[in-house]
Tab-separated table of C-alpha atoms (C1' of nucleotides) in Angstrom:
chain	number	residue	atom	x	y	z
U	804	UNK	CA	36.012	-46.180	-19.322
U	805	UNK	CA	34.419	-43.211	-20.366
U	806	UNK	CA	31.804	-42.435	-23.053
U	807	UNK	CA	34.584	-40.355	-23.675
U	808	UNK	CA	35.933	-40.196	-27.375
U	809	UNK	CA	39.343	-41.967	-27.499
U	810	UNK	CA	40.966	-38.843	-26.454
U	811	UNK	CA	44.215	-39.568	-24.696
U	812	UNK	CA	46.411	-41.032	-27.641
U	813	UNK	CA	45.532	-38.685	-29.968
U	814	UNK	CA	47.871	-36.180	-28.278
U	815	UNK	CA	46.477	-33.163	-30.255
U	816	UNK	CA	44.347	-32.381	-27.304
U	817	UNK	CA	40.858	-33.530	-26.269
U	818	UNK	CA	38.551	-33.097	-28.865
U	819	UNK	CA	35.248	-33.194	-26.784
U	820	UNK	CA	31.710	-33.226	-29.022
U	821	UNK	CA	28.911	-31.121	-28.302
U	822	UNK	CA	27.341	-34.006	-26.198
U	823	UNK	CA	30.090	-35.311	-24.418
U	824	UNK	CA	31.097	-31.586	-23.066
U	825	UNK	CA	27.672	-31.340	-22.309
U	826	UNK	CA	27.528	-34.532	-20.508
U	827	UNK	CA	30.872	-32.896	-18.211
U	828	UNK	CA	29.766	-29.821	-17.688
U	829	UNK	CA	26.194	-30.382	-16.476
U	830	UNK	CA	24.940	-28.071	-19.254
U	831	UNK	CA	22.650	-29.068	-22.088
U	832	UNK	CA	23.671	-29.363	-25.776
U	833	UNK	CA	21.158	-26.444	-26.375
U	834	UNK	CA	22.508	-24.371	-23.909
U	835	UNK	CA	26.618	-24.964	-25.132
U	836	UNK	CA	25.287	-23.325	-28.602
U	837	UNK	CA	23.350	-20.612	-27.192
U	838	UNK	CA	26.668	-19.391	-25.331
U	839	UNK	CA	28.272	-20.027	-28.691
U	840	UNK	CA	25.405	-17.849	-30.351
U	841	UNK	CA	26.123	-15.199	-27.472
U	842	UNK	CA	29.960	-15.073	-27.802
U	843	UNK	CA	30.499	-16.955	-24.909
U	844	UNK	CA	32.148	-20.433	-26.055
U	845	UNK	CA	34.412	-20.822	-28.975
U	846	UNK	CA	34.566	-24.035	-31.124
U	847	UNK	CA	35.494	-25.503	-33.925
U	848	UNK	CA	33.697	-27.242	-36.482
U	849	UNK	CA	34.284	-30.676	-38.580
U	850	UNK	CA	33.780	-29.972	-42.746
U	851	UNK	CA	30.557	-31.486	-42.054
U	852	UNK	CA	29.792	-28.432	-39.028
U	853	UNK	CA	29.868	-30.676	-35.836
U	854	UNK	CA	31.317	-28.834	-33.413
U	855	UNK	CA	34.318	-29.964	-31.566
U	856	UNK	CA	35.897	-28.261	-28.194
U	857	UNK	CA	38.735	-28.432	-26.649
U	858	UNK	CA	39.474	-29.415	-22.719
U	859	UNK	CA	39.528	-25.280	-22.391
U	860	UNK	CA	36.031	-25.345	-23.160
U	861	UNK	CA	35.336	-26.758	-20.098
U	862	UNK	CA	36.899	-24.267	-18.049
U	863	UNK	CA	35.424	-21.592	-19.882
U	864	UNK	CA	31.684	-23.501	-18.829
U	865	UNK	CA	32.908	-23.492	-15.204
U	866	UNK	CA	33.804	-19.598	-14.979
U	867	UNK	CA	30.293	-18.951	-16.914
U	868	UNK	CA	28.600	-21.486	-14.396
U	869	UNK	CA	30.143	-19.572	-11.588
U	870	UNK	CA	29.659	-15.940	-12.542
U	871	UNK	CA	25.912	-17.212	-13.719
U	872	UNK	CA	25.552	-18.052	-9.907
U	873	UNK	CA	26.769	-15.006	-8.414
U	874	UNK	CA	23.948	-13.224	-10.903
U	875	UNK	CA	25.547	-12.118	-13.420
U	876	UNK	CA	23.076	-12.507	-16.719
U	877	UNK	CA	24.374	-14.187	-20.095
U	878	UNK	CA	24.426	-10.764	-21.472
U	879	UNK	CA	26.377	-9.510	-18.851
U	880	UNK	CA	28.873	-12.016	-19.442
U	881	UNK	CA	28.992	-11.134	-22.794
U	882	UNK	CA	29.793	-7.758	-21.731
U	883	UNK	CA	32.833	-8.501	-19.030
U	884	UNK	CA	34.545	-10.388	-22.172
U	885	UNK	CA	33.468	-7.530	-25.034
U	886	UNK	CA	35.167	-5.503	-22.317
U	887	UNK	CA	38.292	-7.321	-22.401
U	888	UNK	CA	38.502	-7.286	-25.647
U	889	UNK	CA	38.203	-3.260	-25.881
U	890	UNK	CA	41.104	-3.020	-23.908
U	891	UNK	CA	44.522	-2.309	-25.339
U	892	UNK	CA	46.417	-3.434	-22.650
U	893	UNK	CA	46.329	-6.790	-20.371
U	894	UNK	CA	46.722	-4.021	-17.107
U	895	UNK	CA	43.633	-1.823	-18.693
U	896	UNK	CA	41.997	-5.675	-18.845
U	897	UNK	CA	42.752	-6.378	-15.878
U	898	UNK	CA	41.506	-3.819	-14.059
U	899	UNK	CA	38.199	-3.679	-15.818
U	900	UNK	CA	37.597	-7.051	-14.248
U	901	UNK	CA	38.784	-5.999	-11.245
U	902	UNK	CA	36.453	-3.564	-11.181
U	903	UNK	CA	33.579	-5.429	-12.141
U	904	UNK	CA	34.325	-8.443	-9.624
U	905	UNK	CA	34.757	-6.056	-6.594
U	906	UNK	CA	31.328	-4.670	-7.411
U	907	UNK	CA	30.083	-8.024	-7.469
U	908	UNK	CA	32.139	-9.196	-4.357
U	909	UNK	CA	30.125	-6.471	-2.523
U	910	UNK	CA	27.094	-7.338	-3.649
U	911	UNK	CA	27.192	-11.449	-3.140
U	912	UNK	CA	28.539	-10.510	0.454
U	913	UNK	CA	25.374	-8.095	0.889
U	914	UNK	CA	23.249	-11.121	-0.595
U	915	UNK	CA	24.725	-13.342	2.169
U	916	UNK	CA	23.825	-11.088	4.566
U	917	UNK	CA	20.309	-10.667	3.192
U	918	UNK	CA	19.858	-14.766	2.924
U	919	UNK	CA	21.043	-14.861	6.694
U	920	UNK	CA	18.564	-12.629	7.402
U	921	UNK	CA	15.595	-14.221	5.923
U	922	UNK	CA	17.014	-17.888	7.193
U	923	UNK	CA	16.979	-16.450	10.797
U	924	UNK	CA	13.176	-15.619	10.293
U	925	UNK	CA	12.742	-18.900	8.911
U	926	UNK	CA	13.783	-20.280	12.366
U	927	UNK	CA	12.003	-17.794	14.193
U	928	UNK	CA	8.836	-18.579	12.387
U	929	UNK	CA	9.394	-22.503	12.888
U	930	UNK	CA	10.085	-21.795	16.474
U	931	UNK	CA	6.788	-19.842	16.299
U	932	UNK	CA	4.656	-22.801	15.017
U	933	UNK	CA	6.206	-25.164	17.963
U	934	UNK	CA	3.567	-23.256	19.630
U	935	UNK	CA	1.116	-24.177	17.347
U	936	UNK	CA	1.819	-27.948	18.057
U	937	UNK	CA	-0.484	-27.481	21.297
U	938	UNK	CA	-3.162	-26.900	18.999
U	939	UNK	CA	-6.786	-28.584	19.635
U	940	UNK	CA	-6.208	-30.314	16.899
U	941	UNK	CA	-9.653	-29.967	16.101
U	942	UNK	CA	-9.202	-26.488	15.782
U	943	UNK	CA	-11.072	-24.840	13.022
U	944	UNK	CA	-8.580	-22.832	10.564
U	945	UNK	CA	-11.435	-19.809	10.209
U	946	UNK	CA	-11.138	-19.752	13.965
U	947	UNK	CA	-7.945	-20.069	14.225
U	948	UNK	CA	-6.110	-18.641	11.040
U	949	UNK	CA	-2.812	-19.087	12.463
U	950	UNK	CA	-3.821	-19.838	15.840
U	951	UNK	CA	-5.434	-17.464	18.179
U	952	UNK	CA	-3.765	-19.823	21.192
U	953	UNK	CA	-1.399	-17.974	23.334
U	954	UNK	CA	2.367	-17.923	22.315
U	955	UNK	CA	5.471	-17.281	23.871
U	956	UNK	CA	6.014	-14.076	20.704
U	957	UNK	CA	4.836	-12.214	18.798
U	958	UNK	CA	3.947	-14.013	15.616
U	959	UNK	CA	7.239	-13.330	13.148
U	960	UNK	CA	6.788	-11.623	9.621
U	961	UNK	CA	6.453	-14.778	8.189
U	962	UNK	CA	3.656	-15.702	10.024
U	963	UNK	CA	2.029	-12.847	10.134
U	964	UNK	CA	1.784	-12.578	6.402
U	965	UNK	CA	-0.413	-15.635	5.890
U	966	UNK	CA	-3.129	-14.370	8.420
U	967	UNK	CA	-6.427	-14.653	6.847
U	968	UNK	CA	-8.657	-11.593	5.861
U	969	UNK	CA	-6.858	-10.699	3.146
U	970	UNK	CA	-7.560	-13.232	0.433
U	971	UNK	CA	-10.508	-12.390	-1.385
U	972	UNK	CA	-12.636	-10.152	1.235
U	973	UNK	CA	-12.145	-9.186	4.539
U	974	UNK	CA	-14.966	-9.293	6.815
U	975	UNK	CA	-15.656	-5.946	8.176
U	976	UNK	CA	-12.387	-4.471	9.242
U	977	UNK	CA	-11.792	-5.679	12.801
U	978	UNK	CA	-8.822	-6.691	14.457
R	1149	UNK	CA	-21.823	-4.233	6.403
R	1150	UNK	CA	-19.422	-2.623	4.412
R	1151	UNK	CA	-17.777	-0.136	6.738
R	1152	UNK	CA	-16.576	2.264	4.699
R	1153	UNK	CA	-17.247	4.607	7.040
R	1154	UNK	CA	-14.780	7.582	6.484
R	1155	UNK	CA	-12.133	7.162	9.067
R	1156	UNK	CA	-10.779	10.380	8.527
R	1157	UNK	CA	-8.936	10.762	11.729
R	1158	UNK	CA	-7.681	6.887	11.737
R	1159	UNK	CA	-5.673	8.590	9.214
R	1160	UNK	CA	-2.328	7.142	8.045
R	1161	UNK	CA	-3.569	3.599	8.937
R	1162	UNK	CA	-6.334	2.397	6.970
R	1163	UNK	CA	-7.287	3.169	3.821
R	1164	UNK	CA	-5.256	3.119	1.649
R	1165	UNK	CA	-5.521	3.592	-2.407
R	1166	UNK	CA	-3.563	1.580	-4.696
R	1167	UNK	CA	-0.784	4.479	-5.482
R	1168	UNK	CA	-0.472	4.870	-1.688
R	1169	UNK	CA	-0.121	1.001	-1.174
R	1170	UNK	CA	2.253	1.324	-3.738
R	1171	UNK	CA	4.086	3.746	-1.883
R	1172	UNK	CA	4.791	2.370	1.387
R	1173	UNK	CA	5.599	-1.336	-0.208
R	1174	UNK	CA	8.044	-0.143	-3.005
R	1175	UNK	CA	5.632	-2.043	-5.230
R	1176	UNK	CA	4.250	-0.846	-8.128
R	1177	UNK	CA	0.586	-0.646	-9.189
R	1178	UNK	CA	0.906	-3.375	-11.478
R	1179	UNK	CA	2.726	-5.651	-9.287
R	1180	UNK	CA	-0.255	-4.822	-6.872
R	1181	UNK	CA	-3.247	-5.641	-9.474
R	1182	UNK	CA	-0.813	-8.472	-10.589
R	1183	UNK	CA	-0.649	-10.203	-7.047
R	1184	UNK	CA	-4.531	-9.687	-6.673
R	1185	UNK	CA	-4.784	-11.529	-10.258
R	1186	UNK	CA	-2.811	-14.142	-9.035
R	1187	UNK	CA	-4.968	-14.584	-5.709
R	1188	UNK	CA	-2.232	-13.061	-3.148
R	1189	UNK	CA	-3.420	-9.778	-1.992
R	1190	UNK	CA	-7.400	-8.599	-1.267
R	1191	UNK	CA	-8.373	-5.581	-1.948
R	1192	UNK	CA	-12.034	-3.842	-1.255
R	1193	UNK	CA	-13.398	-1.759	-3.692
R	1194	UNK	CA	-15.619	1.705	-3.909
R	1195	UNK	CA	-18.616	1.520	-6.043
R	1196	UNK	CA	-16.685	2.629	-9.077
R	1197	UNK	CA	-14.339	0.086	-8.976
R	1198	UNK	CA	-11.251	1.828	-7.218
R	1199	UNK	CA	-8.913	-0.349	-4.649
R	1200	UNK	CA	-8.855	0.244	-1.092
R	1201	UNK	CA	-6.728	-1.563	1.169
R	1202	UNK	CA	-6.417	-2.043	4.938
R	1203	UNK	CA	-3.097	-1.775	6.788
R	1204	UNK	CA	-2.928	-5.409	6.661
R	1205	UNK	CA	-2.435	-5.559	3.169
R	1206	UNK	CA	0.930	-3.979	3.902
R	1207	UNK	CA	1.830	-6.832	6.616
R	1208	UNK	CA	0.993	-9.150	3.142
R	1209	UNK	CA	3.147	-7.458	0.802
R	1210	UNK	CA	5.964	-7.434	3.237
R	1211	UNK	CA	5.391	-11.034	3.224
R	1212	UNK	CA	5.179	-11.875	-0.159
R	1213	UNK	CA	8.538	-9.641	-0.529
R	1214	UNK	CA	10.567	-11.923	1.672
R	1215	UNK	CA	9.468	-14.837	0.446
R	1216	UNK	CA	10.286	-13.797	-2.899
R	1217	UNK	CA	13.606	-13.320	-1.333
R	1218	UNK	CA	13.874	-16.545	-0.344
R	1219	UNK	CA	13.726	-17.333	-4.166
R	1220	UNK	CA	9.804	-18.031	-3.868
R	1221	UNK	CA	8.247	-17.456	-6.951
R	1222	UNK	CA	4.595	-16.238	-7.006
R	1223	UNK	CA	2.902	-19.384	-8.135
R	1224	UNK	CA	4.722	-21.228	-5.271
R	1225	UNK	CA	3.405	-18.382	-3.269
R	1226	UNK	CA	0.152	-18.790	-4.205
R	1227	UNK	CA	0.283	-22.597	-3.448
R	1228	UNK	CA	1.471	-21.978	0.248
R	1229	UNK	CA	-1.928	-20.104	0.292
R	1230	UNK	CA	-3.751	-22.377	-1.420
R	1231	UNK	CA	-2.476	-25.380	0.795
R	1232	UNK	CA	-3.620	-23.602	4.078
R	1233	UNK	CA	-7.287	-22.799	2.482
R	1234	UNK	CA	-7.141	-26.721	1.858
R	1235	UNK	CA	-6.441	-27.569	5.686
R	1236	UNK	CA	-8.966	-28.313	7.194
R	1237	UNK	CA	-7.486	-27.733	10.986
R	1238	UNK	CA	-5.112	-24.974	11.955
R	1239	UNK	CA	-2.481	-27.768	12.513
R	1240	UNK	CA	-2.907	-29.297	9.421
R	1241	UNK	CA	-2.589	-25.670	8.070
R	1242	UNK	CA	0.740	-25.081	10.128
R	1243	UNK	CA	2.219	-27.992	9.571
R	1244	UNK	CA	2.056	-28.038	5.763
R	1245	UNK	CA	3.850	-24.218	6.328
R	1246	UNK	CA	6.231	-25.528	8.622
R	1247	UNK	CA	7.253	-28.134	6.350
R	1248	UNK	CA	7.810	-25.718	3.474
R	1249	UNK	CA	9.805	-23.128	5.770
R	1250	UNK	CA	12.197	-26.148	6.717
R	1251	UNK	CA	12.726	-27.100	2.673
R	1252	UNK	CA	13.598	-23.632	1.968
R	1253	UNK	CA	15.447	-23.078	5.230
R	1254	UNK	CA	17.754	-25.698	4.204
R	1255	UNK	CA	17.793	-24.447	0.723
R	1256	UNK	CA	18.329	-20.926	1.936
R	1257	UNK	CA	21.585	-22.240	4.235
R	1258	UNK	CA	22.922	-23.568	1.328
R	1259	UNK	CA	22.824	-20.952	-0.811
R	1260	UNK	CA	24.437	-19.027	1.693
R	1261	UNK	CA	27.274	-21.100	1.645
R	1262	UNK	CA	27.249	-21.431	-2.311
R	1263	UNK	CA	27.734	-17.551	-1.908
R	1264	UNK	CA	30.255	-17.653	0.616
R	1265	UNK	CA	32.328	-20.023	-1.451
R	1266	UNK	CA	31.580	-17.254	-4.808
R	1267	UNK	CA	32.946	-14.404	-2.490
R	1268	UNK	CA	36.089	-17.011	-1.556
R	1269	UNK	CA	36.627	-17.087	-5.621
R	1270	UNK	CA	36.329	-13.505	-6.225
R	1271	UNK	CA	38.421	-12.773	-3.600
R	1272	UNK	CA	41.030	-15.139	-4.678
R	1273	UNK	CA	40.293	-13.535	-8.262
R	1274	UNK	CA	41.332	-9.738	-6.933
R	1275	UNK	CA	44.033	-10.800	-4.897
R	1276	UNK	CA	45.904	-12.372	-8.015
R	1277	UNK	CA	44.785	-9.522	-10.095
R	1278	UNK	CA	47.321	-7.766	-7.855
R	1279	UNK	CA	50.064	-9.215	-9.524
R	1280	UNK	CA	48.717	-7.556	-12.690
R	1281	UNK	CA	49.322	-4.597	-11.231
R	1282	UNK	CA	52.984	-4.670	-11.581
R	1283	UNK	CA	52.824	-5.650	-15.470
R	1284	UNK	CA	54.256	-3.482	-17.998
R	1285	UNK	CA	51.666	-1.062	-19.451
R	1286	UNK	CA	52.826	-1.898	-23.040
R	1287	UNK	CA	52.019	-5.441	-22.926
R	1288	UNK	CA	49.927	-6.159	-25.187
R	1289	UNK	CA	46.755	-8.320	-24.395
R	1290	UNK	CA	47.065	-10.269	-26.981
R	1291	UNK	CA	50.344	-11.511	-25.575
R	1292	UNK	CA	49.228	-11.583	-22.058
R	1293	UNK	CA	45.495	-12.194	-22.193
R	1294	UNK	CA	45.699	-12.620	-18.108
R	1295	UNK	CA	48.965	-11.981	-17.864
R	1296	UNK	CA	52.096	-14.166	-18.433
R	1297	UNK	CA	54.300	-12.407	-15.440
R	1298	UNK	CA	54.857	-14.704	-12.851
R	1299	UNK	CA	52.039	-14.788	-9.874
R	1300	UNK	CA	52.488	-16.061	-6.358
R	1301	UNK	CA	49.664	-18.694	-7.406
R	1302	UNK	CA	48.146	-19.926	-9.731
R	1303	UNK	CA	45.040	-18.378	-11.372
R	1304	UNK	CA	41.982	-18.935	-9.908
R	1305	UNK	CA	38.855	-20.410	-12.280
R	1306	UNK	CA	37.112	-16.742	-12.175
R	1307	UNK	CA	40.352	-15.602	-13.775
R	1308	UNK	CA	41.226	-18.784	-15.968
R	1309	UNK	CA	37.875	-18.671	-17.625
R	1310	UNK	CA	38.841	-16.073	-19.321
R	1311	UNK	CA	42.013	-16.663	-20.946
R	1312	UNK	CA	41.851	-16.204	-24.997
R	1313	UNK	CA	41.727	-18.896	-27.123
R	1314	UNK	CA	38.253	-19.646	-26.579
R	1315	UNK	CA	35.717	-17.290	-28.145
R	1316	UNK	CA	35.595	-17.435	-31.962
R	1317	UNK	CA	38.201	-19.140	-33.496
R	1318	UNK	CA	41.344	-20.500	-31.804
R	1319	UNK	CA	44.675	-20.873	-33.330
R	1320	UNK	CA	45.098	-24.641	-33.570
R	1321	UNK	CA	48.346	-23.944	-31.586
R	1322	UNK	CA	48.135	-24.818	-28.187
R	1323	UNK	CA	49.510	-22.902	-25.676
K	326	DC	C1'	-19.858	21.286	-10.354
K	327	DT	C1'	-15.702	20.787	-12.534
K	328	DG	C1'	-11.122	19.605	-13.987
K	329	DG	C1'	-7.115	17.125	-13.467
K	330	DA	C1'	-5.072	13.418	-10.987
K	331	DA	C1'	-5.666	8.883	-10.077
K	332	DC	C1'	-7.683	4.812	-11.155
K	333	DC	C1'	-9.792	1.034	-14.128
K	334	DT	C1'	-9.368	-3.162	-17.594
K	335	DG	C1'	-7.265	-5.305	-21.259
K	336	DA	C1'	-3.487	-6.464	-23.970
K	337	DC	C1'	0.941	-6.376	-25.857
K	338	DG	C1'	6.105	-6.210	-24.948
K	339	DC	C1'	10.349	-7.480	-22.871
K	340	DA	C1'	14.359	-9.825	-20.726
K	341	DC	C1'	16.120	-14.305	-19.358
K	342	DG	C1'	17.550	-19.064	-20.193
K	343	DC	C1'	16.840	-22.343	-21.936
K	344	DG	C1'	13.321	-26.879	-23.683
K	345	DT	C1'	11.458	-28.878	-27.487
K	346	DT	C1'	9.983	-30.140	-31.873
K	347	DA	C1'	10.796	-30.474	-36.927
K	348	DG	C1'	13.239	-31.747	-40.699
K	349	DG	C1'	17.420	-32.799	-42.441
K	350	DT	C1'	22.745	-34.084	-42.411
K	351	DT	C1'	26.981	-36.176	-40.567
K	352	DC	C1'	29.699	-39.359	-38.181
K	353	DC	C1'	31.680	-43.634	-37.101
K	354	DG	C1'	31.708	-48.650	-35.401
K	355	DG	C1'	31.012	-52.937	-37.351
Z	57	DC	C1'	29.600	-49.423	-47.104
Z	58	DC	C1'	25.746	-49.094	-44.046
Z	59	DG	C1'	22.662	-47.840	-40.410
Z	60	DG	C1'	21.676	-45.778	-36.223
Z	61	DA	C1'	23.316	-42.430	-33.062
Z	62	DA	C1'	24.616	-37.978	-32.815
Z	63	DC	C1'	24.678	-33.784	-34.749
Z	64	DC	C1'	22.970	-29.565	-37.479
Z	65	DT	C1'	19.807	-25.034	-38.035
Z	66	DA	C1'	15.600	-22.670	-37.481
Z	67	DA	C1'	11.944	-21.510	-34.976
Z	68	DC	C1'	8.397	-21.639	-31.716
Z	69	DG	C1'	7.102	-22.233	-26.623
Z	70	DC	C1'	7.302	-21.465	-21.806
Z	71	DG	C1'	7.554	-19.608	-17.017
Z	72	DT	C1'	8.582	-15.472	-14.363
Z	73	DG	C1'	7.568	-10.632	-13.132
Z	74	DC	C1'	6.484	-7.159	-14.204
Z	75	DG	C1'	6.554	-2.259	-17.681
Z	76	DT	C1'	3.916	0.199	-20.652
Z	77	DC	C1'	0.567	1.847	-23.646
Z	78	DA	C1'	-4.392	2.637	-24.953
Z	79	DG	C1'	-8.742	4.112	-24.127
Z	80	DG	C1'	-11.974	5.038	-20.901
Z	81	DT	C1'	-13.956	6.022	-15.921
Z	82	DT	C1'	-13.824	7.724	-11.112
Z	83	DC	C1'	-12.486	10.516	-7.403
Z	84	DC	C1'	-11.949	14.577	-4.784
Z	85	DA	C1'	-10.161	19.306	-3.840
Z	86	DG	C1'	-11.434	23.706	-4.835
DNA sequence: CTGGAACCTGACGCACGCGTTAGGTTCCGG
DNA sequence: CCGGAACCTAACGCGTGCGTCAGGTTCCAG
């Protein structure tokens, strides 16, 4: 069915090549050996130095995929596993990550708050141009330069930001 | 025509020198020169070639900050600009804005949600880590490498992506 | 008028996460 | 056994957003 190497037989585990782990995990073929480079993907090699991977590769690509999205750098990856590995103990491990995803939890929910933010002035703003729909539409933009019509509000952040006279010269400073 | 009359009393408002722009929009000089390079901020400038900006060029940078936020970069910035000086009408202008606030407000929501789900995981992730807590202290990592006790559930993929076996060599043995 | 702070224009550096040749080797179905 | 697909390493390139000299000029308080 699959491009997939016949896999299932073999028994000794999926033996995935660079290409077809690439081709399930949405990476790129240059991007499984620059983990590799970095320490953060294990594989092993044929005599001839193709890389092979088991299935655990693929969960290893899906917790890098994830922590990459919560904004951790490939560096920093590196670090949360050098980390494990400086620990003596699974508990001492453990909490090391514990540590480091509770900082993170706190700042992803601090991101969602931020994002929330900015989407709610994304609506205001679009509410904002509804105005703008009543437009002559033969309105200069000089003239207008985010429309001098009245509105209902005050023109959001995100409006106001895009005002003219601030390009390459203002004319002489008057409101 | 240039009024740079000395507005000594206007004071705090206008005015204002690069390192005191710089100041009040947590930017620093070079991000400030940089965004003029790139066509996003105006500046005036005194006979010998020093900055001077208006209060407006604060209302800018806020801008410019929040859209970077919203995962802008400053090229894209610079095109939002660039499509209004191409409108020819203020509608045209604000409907070519609107359109781009609605992509990324839809991008935005789902990011939020991307997050939310993260936050889910890492949650998850700390709440099984609490069945670390009861492990012996003298288990070795190499024997546990995220723990062999028995959980309430099953690892989550923040915690399963790091099980051993995968960084430089694994032992052919599965586990 | 003067001195030191602040500013100016290059220009190079850096961190990040890959993409993309280039030139050669290996693998595997037929 | 063969040929083309897939793989290998090495190395340079790129887009993004500045930081950081270096070497010189300007501004303004005193």
């Amino acid at each position: 069915m699959d491009t997939l190497v016949s896999i299932d037989e073999v028994g000794l585990g999926r033996r995935l090549r660079i290409g077809d782990l690439a081709r399930v995990s949405q990476k790129s073929a240059r991007a499984l050996r620059l983990y590799e480079g970095m320490g953060l993907l294990g594989s092993h090699r044929t005599v001839g130095g193709h890389r092979y991977y088991s299935e655990h590769a693929l969960t290893r690509l899906i917790w890098i995929d994830k922590l990459q999205a919560l904004g951790f750098s490939l560096p920093q990856i590196r670090e949360l596993l050098d980390a494990l590995q400086a620990a003596n103990t699974a508990p001492e491990a453990m909490n090391r990550i514990r540590e480091i995803y509770e900082e993170k939890l706190a700042e992803t929910r601090a991101q969602v708050e931020t994002l929330k933010t900015l989407a709610g002035e994304l609506e205001d703003s679009l509410r904002y141009l509804d105005g703008c729909q009543v437009c002559d539409p033969g309105h200069v933009l000089n003239a207008c330069a985010v429309c001098d019509q009245p509105h209902a509000v005050d023109p959001p952040t995100l409006i106001l930001g895009i005002h003219r006279h601030q390009n390459q010269s203002e004319g002489s400073g008057d409101s």
